[in-house]
Tab-separated table of C-alpha atoms in Angstrom:
chain	number	residue	atom	x	y	z
A	1	MET	CA	8.564	-7.837	10.712
A	2	GLN	CA	10.554	-8.455	13.894
A	3	LYS	CA	13.669	-9.349	11.897
A	4	PHE	CA	13.366	-6.035	10.064
A	5	LYS	CA	13.387	-4.073	13.349
A	6	VAL	CA	16.394	-5.970	14.711
A	7	PHE	CA	18.313	-5.530	11.440
A	8	SER	CA	17.626	-1.773	11.338
A	9	LYS	CA	18.746	-1.222	14.942
A	10	LEU	CA	21.907	-3.282	14.443
A	11	PHE	CA	22.673	-1.425	11.212
A	12	VAL	CA	22.444	1.984	12.914
A	13	LEU	CA	24.578	0.903	15.900
A	14	LEU	CA	27.308	-0.438	13.614
A	15	PHE	CA	27.226	2.766	11.588
A	16	LEU	CA	27.632	4.968	14.663
A	17	ALA	CA	30.456	2.856	16.078
A	18	PHE	CA	32.280	2.781	12.745
A	19	ASN	CA	32.105	6.536	12.194
A	20	ALA	CA	33.079	7.358	15.773
A	21	THR	CA	36.241	5.329	15.248
A	22	LEU	CA	36.937	7.099	11.952
A	23	VAL	CA	36.511	10.570	13.447
A	24	PHE	CA	38.879	10.000	16.340
A	25	SER	CA	41.474	8.380	14.077
A	26	GLN	CA	41.595	11.310	11.624
A	27	ASN	CA	43.872	14.291	12.043
A	28	THR	CA	41.920	17.542	12.248
A	29	VAL	CA	42.613	20.317	9.773
A	30	PRO	CA	45.349	22.692	11.090
A	31	SER	CA	44.078	26.130	12.003
A	32	ASP	CA	46.597	27.862	9.767
A	33	THR	CA	45.253	26.093	6.684
A	34	ALA	CA	41.534	25.941	7.545
A	35	ASP	CA	40.947	29.535	6.517
A	36	SER	CA	42.371	28.850	3.067
A	37	ILE	CA	39.854	26.058	2.377
A	38	LEU	CA	36.838	27.207	0.419
A	39	THR	CA	34.669	24.087	0.332
A	40	PRO	CA	34.649	20.982	2.548
A	41	PHE	CA	33.303	19.016	-0.436
A	42	ARG	CA	36.705	18.677	-2.115
A	43	LYS	CA	37.800	16.142	-4.698
A	44	GLY	CA	39.005	12.870	-3.161
A	45	ARG	CA	37.157	13.200	0.175
A	46	TRP	CA	34.579	10.713	1.494
A	47	LEU	CA	31.151	11.571	2.921
A	48	THR	CA	29.141	9.062	4.973
A	49	SER	CA	25.701	10.184	6.153
A	50	LEU	CA	22.926	8.852	8.369
A	51	SER	CA	19.477	10.442	8.338
A	52	GLY	CA	15.956	9.640	9.425
A	53	SER	CA	12.378	10.660	8.752
A	54	ILE	CA	9.114	10.246	10.641
A	55	SER	CA	5.519	11.240	9.933
A	56	SER	CA	2.021	10.662	11.306
A	57	THR	CA	-1.376	11.412	9.757
A	58	SER	CA	-4.995	10.772	10.710
A	59	ASN	CA	-8.070	10.566	8.490
A	60	GLU	CA	-11.650	10.436	9.782
A	61	LEU	CA	-14.756	9.944	7.644
A	62	LYS	CA	-17.509	11.932	9.409
A	63	SER	CA	-20.441	10.051	7.881
A	64	THR	CA	-19.314	6.667	9.229
A	65	LYS	CA	-16.967	7.893	12.004
A	66	ASN	CA	-14.275	5.607	10.630
A	67	LYS	CA	-10.825	6.859	11.600
A	68	THR	CA	-7.489	5.778	10.181
A	69	ILE	CA	-4.124	6.668	11.717
A	70	SER	CA	-0.990	6.246	9.612
A	71	ASN	CA	2.581	6.325	10.907
A	72	GLU	CA	5.772	6.056	8.898
A	73	PHE	CA	9.455	6.206	9.705
A	74	GLY	CA	12.605	5.640	7.694
A	75	ILE	CA	16.367	5.296	8.070
A	76	ASN	CA	18.740	6.370	5.291
A	77	LEU	CA	22.446	5.529	5.095
A	78	SER	CA	24.701	6.682	2.274
A	79	THR	CA	28.395	6.879	1.498
A	80	GLY	CA	30.297	8.272	-1.446
A	81	ASN	CA	33.421	9.896	-2.824
A	82	PHE	CA	33.849	13.363	-4.312
A	83	PHE	CA	35.198	12.488	-7.749
A	84	LYS	CA	35.159	16.195	-8.599
A	85	GLU	CA	34.858	19.319	-6.482
A	86	ARG	CA	31.287	19.388	-5.091
A	87	TRP	CA	30.273	16.314	-7.142
A	88	LEU	CA	29.730	13.065	-5.225
A	89	ILE	CA	29.093	9.521	-6.422
A	90	GLY	CA	28.343	6.573	-4.124
A	91	VAL	CA	25.654	4.234	-2.833
A	92	THR	CA	22.585	4.692	-0.648
A	93	PHE	CA	20.541	2.353	1.550
A	94	GLN	CA	17.033	3.186	2.799
A	95	ALA	CA	14.757	1.222	5.123
A	96	ALA	CA	11.155	2.315	5.711
A	97	ARG	CA	8.164	1.042	7.676
A	98	GLN	CA	4.531	2.134	7.310
A	99	GLU	CA	1.623	1.375	9.662
A	100	ALA	CA	-2.051	2.227	9.097
A	101	ARG	CA	-4.580	1.523	11.875
A	102	GLY	CA	-8.329	1.610	11.400
A	103	ASP	CA	-11.072	-0.641	10.040
A	104	PHE	CA	-8.473	-1.913	7.587
A	105	GLU	CA	-4.999	-2.289	9.073
A	106	ILE	CA	-1.832	-2.614	7.049
A	107	VAL	CA	1.861	-2.817	7.924
A	108	GLY	CA	4.379	-2.433	5.100
A	109	GLU	CA	8.179	-2.510	4.974
A	110	SER	CA	10.550	-1.615	2.164
A	111	LEU	CA	14.307	-1.828	1.608
A	112	TYR	CA	15.926	0.340	-1.056
A	113	ILE	CA	19.514	0.206	-2.336
A	114	GLY	CA	21.107	1.897	-5.321
A	115	PRO	CA	23.811	4.202	-6.650
A	116	GLN	CA	23.624	7.929	-5.999
A	117	ILE	CA	25.025	11.114	-7.463
A	118	ALA	CA	24.918	14.432	-5.634
A	119	ARG	CA	25.708	18.028	-6.517
A	120	TYR	CA	26.704	20.615	-3.884
A	121	PHE	CA	26.160	24.109	-5.260
A	122	SER	CA	27.967	26.508	-2.909
A	123	LYS	CA	31.752	27.032	-2.634
A	124	THR	CA	31.652	28.362	0.927
A	125	LYS	CA	33.236	26.395	3.796
A	126	ASP	CA	30.152	26.615	6.045
A	127	GLY	CA	27.919	24.391	3.926
A	128	SER	CA	25.899	24.154	0.767
A	129	LEU	CA	22.539	23.501	-0.828
A	130	PHE	CA	22.596	20.058	-2.455
A	131	LEU	CA	20.600	17.818	-4.792
A	132	ASN	CA	20.887	14.033	-4.562
A	133	VAL	CA	19.472	11.642	-7.173
A	134	SER	CA	19.400	7.838	-6.877
A	135	PRO	CA	17.844	5.070	-9.017
A	136	GLY	CA	17.665	1.755	-7.175
A	137	PHE	CA	16.289	-1.693	-6.411
A	138	VAL	CA	13.382	-2.094	-3.962
A	139	LEU	CA	12.270	-5.032	-1.798
A	140	TYR	CA	8.743	-4.763	-0.386
A	141	ARG	CA	6.364	-6.734	1.817
A	142	SER	CA	3.116	-5.958	3.604
A	143	LEU	CA	0.464	-7.553	5.789
A	144	GLY	CA	-3.126	-6.311	5.743
A	145	SER	CA	-6.082	-7.308	7.912
A	146	ILE	CA	-9.667	-6.261	8.644
A	147	SER	CA	-10.331	-5.484	12.312
A	148	GLU	CA	-13.901	-6.865	12.173
A	149	THR	CA	-12.710	-10.086	10.484
A	150	PRO	CA	-9.817	-11.438	12.573
A	151	ASP	CA	-9.343	-14.534	10.396
A	152	PHE	CA	-8.806	-12.522	7.206
A	153	ASP	CA	-5.409	-11.271	6.111
A	154	LYS	CA	-3.627	-10.344	2.907
A	155	LYS	CA	0.113	-10.780	2.481
A	156	SER	CA	2.115	-9.180	-0.323
A	157	ASP	CA	5.764	-9.765	-1.161
A	158	GLY	CA	7.765	-8.528	-4.142
A	159	ASN	CA	10.428	-6.273	-5.617
A	160	GLY	CA	10.872	-3.620	-8.260
A	161	PHE	CA	12.564	-0.396	-9.299
A	162	GLY	CA	12.542	3.002	-7.629
A	163	THR	CA	13.977	6.510	-7.809
A	164	SER	CA	14.821	8.902	-4.988
A	165	PHE	CA	15.343	12.694	-5.088
A	166	ASN	CA	16.635	14.616	-2.094
A	167	LEU	CA	16.931	18.416	-1.991
A	168	GLY	CA	18.402	19.940	1.154
A	169	TYR	CA	21.073	21.927	2.942
A	170	SER	CA	24.258	20.634	4.572
A	171	TYR	CA	25.867	22.738	7.332
A	172	VAL	CA	29.518	21.819	8.026
A	173	ILE	CA	31.443	22.209	11.306
A	174	ARG	CA	35.278	22.129	11.475
A	175	ASP	CA	35.513	20.790	7.924
A	176	LEU	CA	34.521	17.395	9.331
A	177	ILE	CA	30.912	17.059	10.542
A	178	SER	CA	27.857	17.956	8.456
A	179	PHE	CA	24.300	18.448	9.693
A	180	ASN	CA	21.732	17.853	6.968
A	181	ILE	CA	18.077	18.753	6.510
A	182	GLY	CA	16.109	18.163	3.359
A	183	LEU	CA	13.012	17.082	1.498
A	184	ASN	CA	12.972	13.573	0.040
A	185	LEU	CA	10.735	12.417	-2.811
A	186	LYS	CA	10.644	8.702	-3.613
A	187	TYR	CA	8.735	6.652	-6.216
A	188	ALA	CA	8.769	2.875	-6.656
A	189	TRP	CA	7.121	0.478	-9.102
A	190	ILE	CA	6.805	-3.018	-7.643
A	191	GLY	CA	5.438	-6.379	-8.762
A	192	VAL	CA	4.114	-8.447	-5.844
A	193	ASP	CA	2.780	-11.919	-5.141
A	194	THR	CA	-0.252	-11.923	-2.835
A	195	VAL	CA	-1.716	-14.555	-0.544
A	196	GLU	CA	-5.240	-13.762	0.584
A	197	GLY	CA	-7.488	-15.261	3.262
A	198	ASN	CA	-7.523	-18.618	5.040
A	199	MET	CA	-7.863	-20.483	1.753
A	200	GLY	CA	-4.477	-19.207	0.633
A	201	THR	CA	-5.687	-17.622	-2.605
A	202	VAL	CA	-2.584	-16.659	-4.600
A	203	GLY	CA	-2.404	-13.790	-7.070
A	204	LYS	CA	-0.128	-11.204	-8.622
A	205	ASP	CA	-0.393	-7.442	-8.621
A	206	ASN	CA	1.514	-4.267	-9.501
A	207	ILE	CA	1.711	-1.433	-6.989
A	208	THR	CA	3.147	2.071	-7.038
A	209	LEU	CA	4.648	3.595	-3.905
A	210	SER	CA	5.149	7.338	-3.548
A	211	ASN	CA	6.395	9.217	-0.525
A	212	ILE	CA	7.407	12.772	0.371
A	213	SER	CA	9.194	13.213	3.696
A	214	PHE	CA	11.266	15.713	5.654
A	215	THR	CA	14.671	14.249	6.532
A	216	PHE	CA	17.250	15.228	9.131
A	217	GLY	CA	20.628	13.739	10.027
A	218	PHE	CA	24.387	14.128	10.084
A	219	GLY	CA	27.443	13.077	8.120
A	220	VAL	CA	31.181	12.597	8.521
A	221	ILE	CA	33.578	13.981	5.879
A	222	LEU	CA	37.021	12.327	5.761
A	223	ASP	CA	40.079	12.655	3.581
A	224	ASP	CA	40.462	8.852	3.534
A	225	PHE	CA	37.741	6.218	3.778
A	226	PHE	CA	39.887	3.843	5.847
A	227	PHE	CA	42.217	4.694	8.728
């Protein structure tokens, strides 16, 4: 679990440093030509985006006064090229962590990577509604325990296939920076190996993960991927 946190933080820092270098190395669009540009999502340009999501829910059973608090956060990184005006193809990487605290506690982590294709619908230079679809490969692991039985735990580790749909709006500033908000829907079908209890009982199981989250972030749009 600790390695996952360190990897995620390092990944975000490298992303920010890389894109800051790209932005300052690019020539800005001349003012006399900016007005003639209809859409910032032009053929041949590159879009690299970083977004995040966070949610928290609580559930209390009145009859037993059992309360469960669930927290989840995710980091999404994607990059791609506009192979056609307002059509993008690329790759996406998503890291997510879920925590549920109560009588039964569980911490789960997932890594998702896969190709993506996106459609931007508007021709205006200020931004556009978009739809992003991605099928991908998922790595998953979790650790569950019972608060009243400290010696009991259940570990699950496996991988599978998932799909991600993201519908949102991208607002563009100076033909270069995009601010994105959207709704993300993700499903995953995973086969896991489980180790249960002190005796190390081993088993196999199939799980389905589903998640709906509100995402927010920004992107950098460049004429060339490298500088």
